[in-house]
PDB file of C-alpha atoms in Angstrom:
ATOM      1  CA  UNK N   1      95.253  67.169 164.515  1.00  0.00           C
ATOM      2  CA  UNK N   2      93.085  65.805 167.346  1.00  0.00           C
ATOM      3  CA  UNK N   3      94.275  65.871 170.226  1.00  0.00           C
ATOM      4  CA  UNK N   4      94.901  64.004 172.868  1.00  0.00           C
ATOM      5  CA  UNK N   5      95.832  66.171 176.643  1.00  0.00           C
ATOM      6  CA  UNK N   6      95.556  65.847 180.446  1.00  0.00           C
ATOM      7  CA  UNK N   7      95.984  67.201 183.615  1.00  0.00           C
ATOM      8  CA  UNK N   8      97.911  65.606 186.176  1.00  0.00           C
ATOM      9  CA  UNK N   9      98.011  66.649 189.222  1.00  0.00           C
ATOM     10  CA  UNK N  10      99.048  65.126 192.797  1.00  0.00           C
ATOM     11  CA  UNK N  11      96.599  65.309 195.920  1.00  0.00           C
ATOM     12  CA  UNK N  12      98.943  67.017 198.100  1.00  0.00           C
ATOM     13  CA  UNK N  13      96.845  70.034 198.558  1.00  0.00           C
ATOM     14  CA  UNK N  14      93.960  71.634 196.936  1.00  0.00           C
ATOM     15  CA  UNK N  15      94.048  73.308 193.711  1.00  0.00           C
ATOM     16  CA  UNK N  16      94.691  76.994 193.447  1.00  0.00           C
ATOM     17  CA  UNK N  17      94.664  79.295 190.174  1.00  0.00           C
ATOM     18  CA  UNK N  18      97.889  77.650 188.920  1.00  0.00           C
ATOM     19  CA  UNK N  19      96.195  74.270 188.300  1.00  0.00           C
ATOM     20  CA  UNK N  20      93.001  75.564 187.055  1.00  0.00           C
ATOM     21  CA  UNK N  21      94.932  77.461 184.103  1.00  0.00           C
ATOM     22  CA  UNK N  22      96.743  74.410 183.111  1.00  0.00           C
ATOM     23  CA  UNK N  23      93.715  72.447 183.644  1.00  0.00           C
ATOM     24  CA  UNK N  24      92.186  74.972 180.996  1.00  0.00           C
ATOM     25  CA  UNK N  25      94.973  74.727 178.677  1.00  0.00           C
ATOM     26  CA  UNK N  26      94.436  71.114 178.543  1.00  0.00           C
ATOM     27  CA  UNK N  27      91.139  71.084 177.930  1.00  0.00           C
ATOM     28  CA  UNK N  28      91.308  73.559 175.415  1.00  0.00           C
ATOM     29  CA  UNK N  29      93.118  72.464 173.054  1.00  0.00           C
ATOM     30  CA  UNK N  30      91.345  68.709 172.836  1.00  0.00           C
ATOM     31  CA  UNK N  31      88.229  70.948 172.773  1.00  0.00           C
ATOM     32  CA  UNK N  32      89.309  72.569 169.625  1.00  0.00           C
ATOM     33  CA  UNK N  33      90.864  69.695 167.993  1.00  0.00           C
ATOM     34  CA  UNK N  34      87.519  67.507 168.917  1.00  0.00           C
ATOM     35  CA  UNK N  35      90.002  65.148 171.127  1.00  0.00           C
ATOM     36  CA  UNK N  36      90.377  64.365 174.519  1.00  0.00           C
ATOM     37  CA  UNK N  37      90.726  65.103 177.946  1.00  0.00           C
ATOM     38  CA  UNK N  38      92.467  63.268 180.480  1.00  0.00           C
ATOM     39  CA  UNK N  39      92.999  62.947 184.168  1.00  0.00           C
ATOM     40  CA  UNK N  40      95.383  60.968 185.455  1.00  0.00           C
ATOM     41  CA  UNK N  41      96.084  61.587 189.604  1.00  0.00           C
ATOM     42  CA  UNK N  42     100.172  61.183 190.232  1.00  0.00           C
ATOM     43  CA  UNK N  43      99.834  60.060 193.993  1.00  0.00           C
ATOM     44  CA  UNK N  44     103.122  57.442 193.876  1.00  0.00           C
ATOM     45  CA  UNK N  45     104.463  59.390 196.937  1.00  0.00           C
ATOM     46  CA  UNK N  46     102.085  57.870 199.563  1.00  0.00           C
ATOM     47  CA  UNK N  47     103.445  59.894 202.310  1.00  0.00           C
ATOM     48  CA  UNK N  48     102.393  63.445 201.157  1.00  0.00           C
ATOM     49  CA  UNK N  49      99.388  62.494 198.749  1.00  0.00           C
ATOM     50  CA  UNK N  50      96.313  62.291 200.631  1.00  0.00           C
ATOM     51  CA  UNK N  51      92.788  60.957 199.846  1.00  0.00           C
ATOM     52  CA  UNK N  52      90.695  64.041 200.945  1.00  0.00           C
ATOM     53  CA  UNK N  53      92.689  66.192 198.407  1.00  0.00           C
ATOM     54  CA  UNK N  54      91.881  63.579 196.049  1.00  0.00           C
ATOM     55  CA  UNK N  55      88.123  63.679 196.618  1.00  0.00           C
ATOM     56  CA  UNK N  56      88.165  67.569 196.825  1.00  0.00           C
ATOM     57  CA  UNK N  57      90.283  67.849 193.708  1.00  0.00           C
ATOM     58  CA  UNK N  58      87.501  65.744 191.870  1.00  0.00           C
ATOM     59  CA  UNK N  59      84.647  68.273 193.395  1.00  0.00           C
ATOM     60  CA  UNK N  60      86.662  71.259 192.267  1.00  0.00           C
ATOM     61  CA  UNK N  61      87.376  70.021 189.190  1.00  0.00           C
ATOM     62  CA  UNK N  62      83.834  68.703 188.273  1.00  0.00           C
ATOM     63  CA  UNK N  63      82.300  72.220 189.743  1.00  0.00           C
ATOM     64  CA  UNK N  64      84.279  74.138 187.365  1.00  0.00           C
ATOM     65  CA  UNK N  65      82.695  72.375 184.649  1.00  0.00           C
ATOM     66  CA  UNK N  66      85.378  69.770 183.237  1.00  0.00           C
ATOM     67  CA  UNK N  67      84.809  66.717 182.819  1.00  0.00           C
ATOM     68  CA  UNK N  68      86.934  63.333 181.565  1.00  0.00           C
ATOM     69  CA  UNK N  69      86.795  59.494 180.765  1.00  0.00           C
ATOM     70  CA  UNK N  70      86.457  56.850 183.395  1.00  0.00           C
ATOM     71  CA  UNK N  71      88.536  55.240 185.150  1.00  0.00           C
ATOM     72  CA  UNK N  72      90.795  58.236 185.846  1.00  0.00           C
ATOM     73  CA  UNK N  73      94.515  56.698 186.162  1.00  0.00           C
ATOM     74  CA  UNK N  74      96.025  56.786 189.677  1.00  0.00           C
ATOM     75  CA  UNK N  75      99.853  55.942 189.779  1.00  0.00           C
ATOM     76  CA  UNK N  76      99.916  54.491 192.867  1.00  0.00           C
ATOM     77  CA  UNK N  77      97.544  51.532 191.480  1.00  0.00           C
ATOM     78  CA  UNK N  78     100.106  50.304 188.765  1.00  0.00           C
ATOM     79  CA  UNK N  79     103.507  49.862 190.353  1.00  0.00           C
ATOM     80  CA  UNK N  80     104.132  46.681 188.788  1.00  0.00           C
ATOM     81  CA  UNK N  81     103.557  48.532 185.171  1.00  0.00           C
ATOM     82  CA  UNK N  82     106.540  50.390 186.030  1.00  0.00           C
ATOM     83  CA  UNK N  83     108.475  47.700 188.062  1.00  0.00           C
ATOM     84  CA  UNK N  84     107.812  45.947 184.424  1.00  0.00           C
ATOM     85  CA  UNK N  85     109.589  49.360 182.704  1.00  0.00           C
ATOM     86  CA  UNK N  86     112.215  48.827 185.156  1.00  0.00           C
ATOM     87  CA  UNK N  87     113.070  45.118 184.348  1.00  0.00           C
ATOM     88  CA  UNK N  88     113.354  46.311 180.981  1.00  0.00           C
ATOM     89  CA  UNK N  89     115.848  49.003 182.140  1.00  0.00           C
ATOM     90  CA  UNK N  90     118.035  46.977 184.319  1.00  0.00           C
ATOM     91  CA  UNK N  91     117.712  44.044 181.467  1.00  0.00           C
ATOM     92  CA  UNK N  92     120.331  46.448 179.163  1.00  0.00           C
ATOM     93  CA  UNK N  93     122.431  46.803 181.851  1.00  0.00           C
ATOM     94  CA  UNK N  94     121.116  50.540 182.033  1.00  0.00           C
ATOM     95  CA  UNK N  95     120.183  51.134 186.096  1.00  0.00           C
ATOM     96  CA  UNK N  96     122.359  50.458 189.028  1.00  0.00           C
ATOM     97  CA  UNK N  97     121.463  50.369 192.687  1.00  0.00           C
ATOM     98  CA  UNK N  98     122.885  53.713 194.589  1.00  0.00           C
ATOM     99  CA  UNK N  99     122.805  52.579 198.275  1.00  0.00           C
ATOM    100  CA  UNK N 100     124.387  56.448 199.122  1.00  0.00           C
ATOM    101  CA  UNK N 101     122.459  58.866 201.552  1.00  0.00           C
ATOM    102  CA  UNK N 102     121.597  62.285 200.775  1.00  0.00           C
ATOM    103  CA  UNK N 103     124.649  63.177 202.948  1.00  0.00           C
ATOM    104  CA  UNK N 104     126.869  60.709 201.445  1.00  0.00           C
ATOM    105  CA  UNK N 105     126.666  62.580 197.896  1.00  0.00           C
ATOM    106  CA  UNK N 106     127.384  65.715 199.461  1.00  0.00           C
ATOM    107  CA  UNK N 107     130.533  64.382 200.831  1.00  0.00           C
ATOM    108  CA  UNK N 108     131.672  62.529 197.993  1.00  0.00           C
ATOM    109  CA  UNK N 109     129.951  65.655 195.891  1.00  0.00           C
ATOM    110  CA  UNK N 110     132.045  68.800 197.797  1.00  0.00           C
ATOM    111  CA  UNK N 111     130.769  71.588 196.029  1.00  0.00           C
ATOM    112  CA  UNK N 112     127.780  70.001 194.588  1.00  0.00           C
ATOM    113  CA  UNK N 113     126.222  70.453 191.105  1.00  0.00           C
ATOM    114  CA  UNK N 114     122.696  71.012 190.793  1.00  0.00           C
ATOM    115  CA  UNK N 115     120.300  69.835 187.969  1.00  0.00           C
ATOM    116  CA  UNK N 116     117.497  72.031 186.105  1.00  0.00           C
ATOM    117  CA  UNK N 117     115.278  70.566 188.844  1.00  0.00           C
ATOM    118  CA  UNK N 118     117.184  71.578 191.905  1.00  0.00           C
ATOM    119  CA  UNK N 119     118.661  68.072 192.845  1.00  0.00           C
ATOM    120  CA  UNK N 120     122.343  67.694 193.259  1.00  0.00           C
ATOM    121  CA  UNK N 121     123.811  65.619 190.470  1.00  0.00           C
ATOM    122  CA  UNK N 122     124.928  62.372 191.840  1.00  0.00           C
ATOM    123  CA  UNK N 123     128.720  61.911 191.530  1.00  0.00           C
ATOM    124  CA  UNK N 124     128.576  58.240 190.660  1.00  0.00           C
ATOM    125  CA  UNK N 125     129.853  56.148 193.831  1.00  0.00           C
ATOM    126  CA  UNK N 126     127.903  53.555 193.336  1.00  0.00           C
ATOM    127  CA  UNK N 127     128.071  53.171 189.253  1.00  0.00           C
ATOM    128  CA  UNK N 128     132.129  52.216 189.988  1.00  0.00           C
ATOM    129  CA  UNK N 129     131.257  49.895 193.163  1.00  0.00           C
ATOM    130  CA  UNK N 130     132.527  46.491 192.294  1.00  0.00           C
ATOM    131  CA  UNK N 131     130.009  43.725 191.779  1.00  0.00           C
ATOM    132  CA  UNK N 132     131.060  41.642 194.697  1.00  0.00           C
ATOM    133  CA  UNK N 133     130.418  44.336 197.179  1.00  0.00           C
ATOM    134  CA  UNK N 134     127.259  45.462 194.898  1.00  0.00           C
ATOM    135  CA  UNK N 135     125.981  41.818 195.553  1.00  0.00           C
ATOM    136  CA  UNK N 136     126.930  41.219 199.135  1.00  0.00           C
ATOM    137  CA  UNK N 137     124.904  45.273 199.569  1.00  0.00           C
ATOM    138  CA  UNK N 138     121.901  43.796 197.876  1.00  0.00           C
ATOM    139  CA  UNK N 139     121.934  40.126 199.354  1.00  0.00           C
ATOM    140  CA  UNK N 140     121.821  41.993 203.006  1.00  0.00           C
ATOM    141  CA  UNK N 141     118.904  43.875 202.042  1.00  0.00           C
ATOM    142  CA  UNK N 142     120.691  47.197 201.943  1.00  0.00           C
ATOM    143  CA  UNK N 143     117.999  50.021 201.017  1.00  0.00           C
ATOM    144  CA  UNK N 144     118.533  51.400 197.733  1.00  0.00           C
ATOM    145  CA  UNK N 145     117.397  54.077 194.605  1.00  0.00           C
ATOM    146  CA  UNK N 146     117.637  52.547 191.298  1.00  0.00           C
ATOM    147  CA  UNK N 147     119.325  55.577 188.825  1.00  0.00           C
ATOM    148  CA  UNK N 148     119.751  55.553 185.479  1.00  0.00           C
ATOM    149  CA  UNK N 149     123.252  55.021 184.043  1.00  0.00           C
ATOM    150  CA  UNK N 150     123.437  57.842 182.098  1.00  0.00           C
ATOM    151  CA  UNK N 151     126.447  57.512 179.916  1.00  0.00           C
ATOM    152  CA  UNK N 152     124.953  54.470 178.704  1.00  0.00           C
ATOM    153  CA  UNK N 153     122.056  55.804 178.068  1.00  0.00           C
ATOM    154  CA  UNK N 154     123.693  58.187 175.768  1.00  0.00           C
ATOM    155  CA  UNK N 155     126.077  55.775 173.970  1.00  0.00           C
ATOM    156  CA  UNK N 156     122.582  53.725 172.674  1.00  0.00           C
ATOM    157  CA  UNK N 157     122.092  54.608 168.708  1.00  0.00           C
ATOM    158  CA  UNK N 158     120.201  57.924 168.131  1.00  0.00           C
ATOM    159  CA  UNK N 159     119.884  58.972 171.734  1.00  0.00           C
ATOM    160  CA  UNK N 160     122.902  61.936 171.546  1.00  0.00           C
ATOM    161  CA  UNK N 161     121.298  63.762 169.082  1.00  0.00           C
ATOM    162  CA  UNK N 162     117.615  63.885 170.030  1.00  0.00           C
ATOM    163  CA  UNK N 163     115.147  66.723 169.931  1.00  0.00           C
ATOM    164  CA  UNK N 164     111.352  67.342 171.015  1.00  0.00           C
ATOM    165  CA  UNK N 165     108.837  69.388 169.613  1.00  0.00           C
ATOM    166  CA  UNK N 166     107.504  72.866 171.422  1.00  0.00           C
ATOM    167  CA  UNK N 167     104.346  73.935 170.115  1.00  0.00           C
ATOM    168  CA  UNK N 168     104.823  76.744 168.026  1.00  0.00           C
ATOM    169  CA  UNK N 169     108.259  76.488 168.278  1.00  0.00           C
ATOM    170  CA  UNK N 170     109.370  73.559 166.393  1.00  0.00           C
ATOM    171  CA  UNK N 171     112.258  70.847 167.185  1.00  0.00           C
ATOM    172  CA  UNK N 172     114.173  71.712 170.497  1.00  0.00           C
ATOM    173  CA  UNK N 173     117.645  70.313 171.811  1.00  0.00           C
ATOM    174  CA  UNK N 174     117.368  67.676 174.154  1.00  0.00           C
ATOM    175  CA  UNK N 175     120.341  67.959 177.479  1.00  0.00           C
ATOM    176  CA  UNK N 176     119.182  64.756 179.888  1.00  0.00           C
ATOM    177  CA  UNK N 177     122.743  64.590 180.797  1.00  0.00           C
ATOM    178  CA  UNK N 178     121.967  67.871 182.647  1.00  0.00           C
ATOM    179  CA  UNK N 179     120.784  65.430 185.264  1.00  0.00           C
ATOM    180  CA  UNK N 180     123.171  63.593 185.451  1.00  0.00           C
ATOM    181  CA  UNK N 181     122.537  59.449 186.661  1.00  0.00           C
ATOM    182  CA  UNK N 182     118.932  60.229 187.685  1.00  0.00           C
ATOM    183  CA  UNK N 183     116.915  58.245 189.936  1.00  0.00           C
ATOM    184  CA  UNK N 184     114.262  56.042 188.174  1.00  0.00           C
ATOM    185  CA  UNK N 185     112.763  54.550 191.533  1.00  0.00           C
ATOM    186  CA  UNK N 186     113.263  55.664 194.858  1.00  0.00           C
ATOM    187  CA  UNK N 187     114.524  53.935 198.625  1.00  0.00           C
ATOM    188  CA  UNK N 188     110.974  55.095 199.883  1.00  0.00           C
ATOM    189  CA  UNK N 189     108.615  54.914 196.639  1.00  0.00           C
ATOM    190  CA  UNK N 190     109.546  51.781 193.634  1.00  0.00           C
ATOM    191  CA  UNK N 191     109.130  54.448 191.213  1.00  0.00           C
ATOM    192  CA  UNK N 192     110.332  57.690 190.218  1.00  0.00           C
ATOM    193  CA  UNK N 193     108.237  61.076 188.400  1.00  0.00           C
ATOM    194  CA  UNK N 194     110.388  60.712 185.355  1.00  0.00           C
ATOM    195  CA  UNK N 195     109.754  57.498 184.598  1.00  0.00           C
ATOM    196  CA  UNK N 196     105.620  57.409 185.617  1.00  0.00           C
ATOM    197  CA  UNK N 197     104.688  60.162 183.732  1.00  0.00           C
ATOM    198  CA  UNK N 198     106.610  59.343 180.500  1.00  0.00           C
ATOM    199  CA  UNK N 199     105.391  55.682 180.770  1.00  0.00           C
ATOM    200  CA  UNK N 200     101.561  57.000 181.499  1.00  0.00           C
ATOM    201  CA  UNK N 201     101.855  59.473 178.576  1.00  0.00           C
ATOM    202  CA  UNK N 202     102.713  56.714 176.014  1.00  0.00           C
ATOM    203  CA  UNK N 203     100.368  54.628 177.803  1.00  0.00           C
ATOM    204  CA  UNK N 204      97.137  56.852 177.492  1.00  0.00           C
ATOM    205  CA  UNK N 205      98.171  57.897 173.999  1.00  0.00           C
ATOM    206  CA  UNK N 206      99.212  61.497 174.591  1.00  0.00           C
ATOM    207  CA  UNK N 207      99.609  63.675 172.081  1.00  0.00           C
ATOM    208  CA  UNK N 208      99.952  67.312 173.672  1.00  0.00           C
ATOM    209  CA  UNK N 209     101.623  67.825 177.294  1.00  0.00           C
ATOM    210  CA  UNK N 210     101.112  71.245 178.357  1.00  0.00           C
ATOM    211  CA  UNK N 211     102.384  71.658 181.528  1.00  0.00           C
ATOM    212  CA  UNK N 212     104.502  74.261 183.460  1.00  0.00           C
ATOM    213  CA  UNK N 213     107.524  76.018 181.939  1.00  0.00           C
ATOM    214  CA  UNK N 214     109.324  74.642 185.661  1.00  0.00           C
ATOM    215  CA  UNK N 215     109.598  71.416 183.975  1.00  0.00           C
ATOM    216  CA  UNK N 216     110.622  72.645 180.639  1.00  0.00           C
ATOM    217  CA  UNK N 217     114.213  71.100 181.378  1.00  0.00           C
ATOM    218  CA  UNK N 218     112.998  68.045 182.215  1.00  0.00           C
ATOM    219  CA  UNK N 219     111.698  67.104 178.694  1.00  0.00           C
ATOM    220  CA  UNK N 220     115.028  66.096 177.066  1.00  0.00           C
ATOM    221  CA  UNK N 221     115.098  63.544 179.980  1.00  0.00           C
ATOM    222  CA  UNK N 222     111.618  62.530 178.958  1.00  0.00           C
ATOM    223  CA  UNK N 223     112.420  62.136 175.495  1.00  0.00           C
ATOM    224  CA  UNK N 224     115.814  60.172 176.595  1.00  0.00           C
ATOM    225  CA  UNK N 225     113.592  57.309 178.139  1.00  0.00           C
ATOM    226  CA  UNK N 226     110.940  57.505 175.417  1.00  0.00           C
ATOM    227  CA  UNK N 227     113.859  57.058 173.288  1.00  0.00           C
ATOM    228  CA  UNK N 228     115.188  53.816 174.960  1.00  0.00           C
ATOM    229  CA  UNK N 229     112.059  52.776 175.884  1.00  0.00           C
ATOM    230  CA  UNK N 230     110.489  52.693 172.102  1.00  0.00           C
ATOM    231  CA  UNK N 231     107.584  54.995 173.604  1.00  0.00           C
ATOM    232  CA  UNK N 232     105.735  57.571 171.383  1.00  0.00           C
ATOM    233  CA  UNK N 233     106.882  61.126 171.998  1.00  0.00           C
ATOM    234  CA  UNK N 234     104.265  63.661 172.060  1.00  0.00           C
ATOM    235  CA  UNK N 235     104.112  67.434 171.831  1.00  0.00           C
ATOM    236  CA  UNK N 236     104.790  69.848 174.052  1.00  0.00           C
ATOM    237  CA  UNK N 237     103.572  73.475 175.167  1.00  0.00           C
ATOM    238  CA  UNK N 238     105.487  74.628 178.429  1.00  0.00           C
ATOM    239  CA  UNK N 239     103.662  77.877 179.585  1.00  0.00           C
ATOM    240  CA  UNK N 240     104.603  80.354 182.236  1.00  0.00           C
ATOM    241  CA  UNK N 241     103.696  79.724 186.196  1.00  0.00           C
ATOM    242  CA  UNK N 242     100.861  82.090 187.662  1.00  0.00           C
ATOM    243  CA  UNK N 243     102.696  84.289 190.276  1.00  0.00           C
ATOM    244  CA  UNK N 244     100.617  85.743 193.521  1.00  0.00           C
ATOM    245  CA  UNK N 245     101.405  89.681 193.989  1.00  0.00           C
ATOM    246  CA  UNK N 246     104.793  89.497 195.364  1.00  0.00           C
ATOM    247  CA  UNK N 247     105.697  87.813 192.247  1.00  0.00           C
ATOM    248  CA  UNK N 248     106.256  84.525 193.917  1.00  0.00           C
ATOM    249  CA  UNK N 249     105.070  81.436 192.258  1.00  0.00           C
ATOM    250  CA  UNK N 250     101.452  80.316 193.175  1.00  0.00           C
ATOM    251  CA  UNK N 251     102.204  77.149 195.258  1.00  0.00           C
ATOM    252  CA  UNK N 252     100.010  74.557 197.771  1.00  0.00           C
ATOM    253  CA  UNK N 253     102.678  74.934 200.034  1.00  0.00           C
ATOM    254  CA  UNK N 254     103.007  78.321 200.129  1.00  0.00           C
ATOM    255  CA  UNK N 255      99.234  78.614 201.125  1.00  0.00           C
ATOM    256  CA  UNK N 256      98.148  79.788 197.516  1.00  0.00           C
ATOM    257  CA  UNK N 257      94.425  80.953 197.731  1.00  0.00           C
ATOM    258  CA  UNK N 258      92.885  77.850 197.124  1.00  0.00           C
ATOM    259  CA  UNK N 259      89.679  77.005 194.557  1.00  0.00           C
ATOM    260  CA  UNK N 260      87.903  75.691 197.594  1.00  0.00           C
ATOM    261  CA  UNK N 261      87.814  79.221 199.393  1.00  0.00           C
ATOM    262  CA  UNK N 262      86.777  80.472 196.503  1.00  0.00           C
ATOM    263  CA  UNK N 263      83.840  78.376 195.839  1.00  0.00           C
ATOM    264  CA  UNK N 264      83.212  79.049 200.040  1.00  0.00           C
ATOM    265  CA  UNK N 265      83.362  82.787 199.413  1.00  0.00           C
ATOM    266  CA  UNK N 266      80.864  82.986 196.970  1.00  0.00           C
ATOM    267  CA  UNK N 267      82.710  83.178 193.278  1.00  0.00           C
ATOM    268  CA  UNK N 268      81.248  81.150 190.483  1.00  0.00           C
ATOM    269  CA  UNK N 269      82.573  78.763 188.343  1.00  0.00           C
ATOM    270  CA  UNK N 270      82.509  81.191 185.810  1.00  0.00           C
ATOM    271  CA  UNK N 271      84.208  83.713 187.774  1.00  0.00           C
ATOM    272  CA  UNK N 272      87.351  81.538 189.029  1.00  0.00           C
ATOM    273  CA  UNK N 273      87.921  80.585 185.571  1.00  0.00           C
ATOM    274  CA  UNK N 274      88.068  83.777 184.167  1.00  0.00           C
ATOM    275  CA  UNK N 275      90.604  84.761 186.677  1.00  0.00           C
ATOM    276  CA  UNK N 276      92.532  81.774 185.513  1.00  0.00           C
ATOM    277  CA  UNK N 277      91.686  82.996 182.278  1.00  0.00           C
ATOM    278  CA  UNK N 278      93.128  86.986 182.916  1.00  0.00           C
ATOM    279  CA  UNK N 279      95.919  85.408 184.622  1.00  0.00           C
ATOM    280  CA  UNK N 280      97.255  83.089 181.827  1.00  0.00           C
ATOM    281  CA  UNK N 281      95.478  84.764 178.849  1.00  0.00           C
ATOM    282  CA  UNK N 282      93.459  82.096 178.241  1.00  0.00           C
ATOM    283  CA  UNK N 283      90.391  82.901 175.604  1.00  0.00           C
ATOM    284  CA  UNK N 284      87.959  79.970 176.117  1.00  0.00           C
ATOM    285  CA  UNK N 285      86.232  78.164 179.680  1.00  0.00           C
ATOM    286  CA  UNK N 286      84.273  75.051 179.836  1.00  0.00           C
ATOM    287  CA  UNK N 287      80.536  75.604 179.216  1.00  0.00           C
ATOM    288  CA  UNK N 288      80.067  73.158 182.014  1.00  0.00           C
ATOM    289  CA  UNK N 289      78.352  70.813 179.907  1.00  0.00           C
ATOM    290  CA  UNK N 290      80.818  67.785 180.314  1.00  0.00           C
ATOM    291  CA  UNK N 291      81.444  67.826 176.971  1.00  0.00           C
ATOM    292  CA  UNK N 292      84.671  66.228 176.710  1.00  0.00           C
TER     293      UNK N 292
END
């Protein structure tokens, strides 16, 4: 099967040894398959995603000998693709507007419940607010997230029994409802991760995600809006997360080593990619032709 991958990352820092092995991953399996390699840059959160790390994340990437089509994607360039997604959403009577605060859902929350990802699972104030005091919230401008009404979601045909496909692993149980009424666009940004990155993937004609095994949970919720949406569902290959020596995940802010020093202290392409390579037990580089 030829494949179809990509590598996503967000300019919030500069890579470390963690992106360049899913970089690699990415790359090599379109290389064997004689597909394709994508980048697409996830920079909807315009606070924290910066253009230098965009411009350095380019020069690392290119300088460890990967290449990919032109124009690469950037999120924050198509809002009204997924303002359009939304429409579609709202149209079925499938989002409502949650005008609570962070502190408001702990209060109406108590003891909170926390989703795969960390993030308390919203109690669902605002899904019973009555429409005349939803209106008279929305005519006055009142800030608000736009979450996904997840019992509905779950009552449409087909979507309560729904599966995706792990590479090498075969069909796996989908549980969105682990996340309870997720948020599909933000107060701060019209958009949300969930819904960019499944909407880009069916876009761009994904066929393989490989991606972190952090976000392994978050793939029934990606195959839940596929689902509704009528969007293709690709593959996927979760792998583990490079760890530093302490055993702690490699992270940007956590001041992983980044690729940048390394290129600055001397190391090779060659070299930094077989340390991605020793790390993640990955058995092919780039040749640093641009073939792909």
């Amino acid at each position: 099967m030829t494949e179809i991958t990509r590598f996503a990352p967000s300019p919030t820092g500069h890579l470390h040894l963690g992106h360049v092995a899913s970089a690699l991953r990415g790359w090599r399996a379109a290389a064997e398959s004689g597909g394709r390699f994508v980048l697409r840059i996830e920079d909807i959160d315009t606070v924290r995603c910066q253009p230098r790390f965009m411009t350095d994340l380019y020069a690392d990437l290119t300088w460890l000998g990967l290449s990919w089509p032109q124009p690469v994607r950037r999120q924050s360039q198509h809002m009204d693709e997924y303002r359009h997604a939304l429409n579609a959403l709202g149209a079925r009577g499938l989002l409502y507007p949650c005008f609570c605060t962070r502190r408001d859902i702990m209060e109406a929350a108590g003891a909170p419940h926390h989703a795969p990802d960390g993030a308390m699972v919203y109690p669902g104030t605002c899904c019973h607010m009555g429409p005349a005091r939803r209106a008279a919230l929305l005519a006055a401008g009142a800030p608000h997230a736009l979450r996904l009404d997840m019992a509905r979601a779950l009552a449409l045909p087909g979507a309560g029994a729904l599966t995706w496909d792990e590479l090498g692993h075969g069909p796996q149980p989908c549980q969105p409802e682990l996340f309870g009424d997720v948020v599909l666009a933000r107060k701060d940004v019209p958009a949300s991760y969930h819904l960019c990155v499944t909407h880009d993937d069916a876009l761009q004609g994904i066929t393989l995600v490989t991606r972190g095994v952090d976000l392994r949970p978050a793939t029934g919720l990606h195959r839940l809006l596929q689902h509704i949406m009528g969007w293709p569902a690709p593959r996927y290959s979760h792998h583990a997360l490079l760890c530093d020596s302490a055993g702690r995940r490699l992270a940007k802010r956590d001041g992983a080593v980044s690729i940048r020093s390394m290129r600055e202290a001397g190391m090779t392409p060659a070299q930094v990619c077989r340390a991605a390579m020793v790390a993640d037990h990955i058995s092919a580089v780039p040749s640093g032709e641009g073939s792909l």
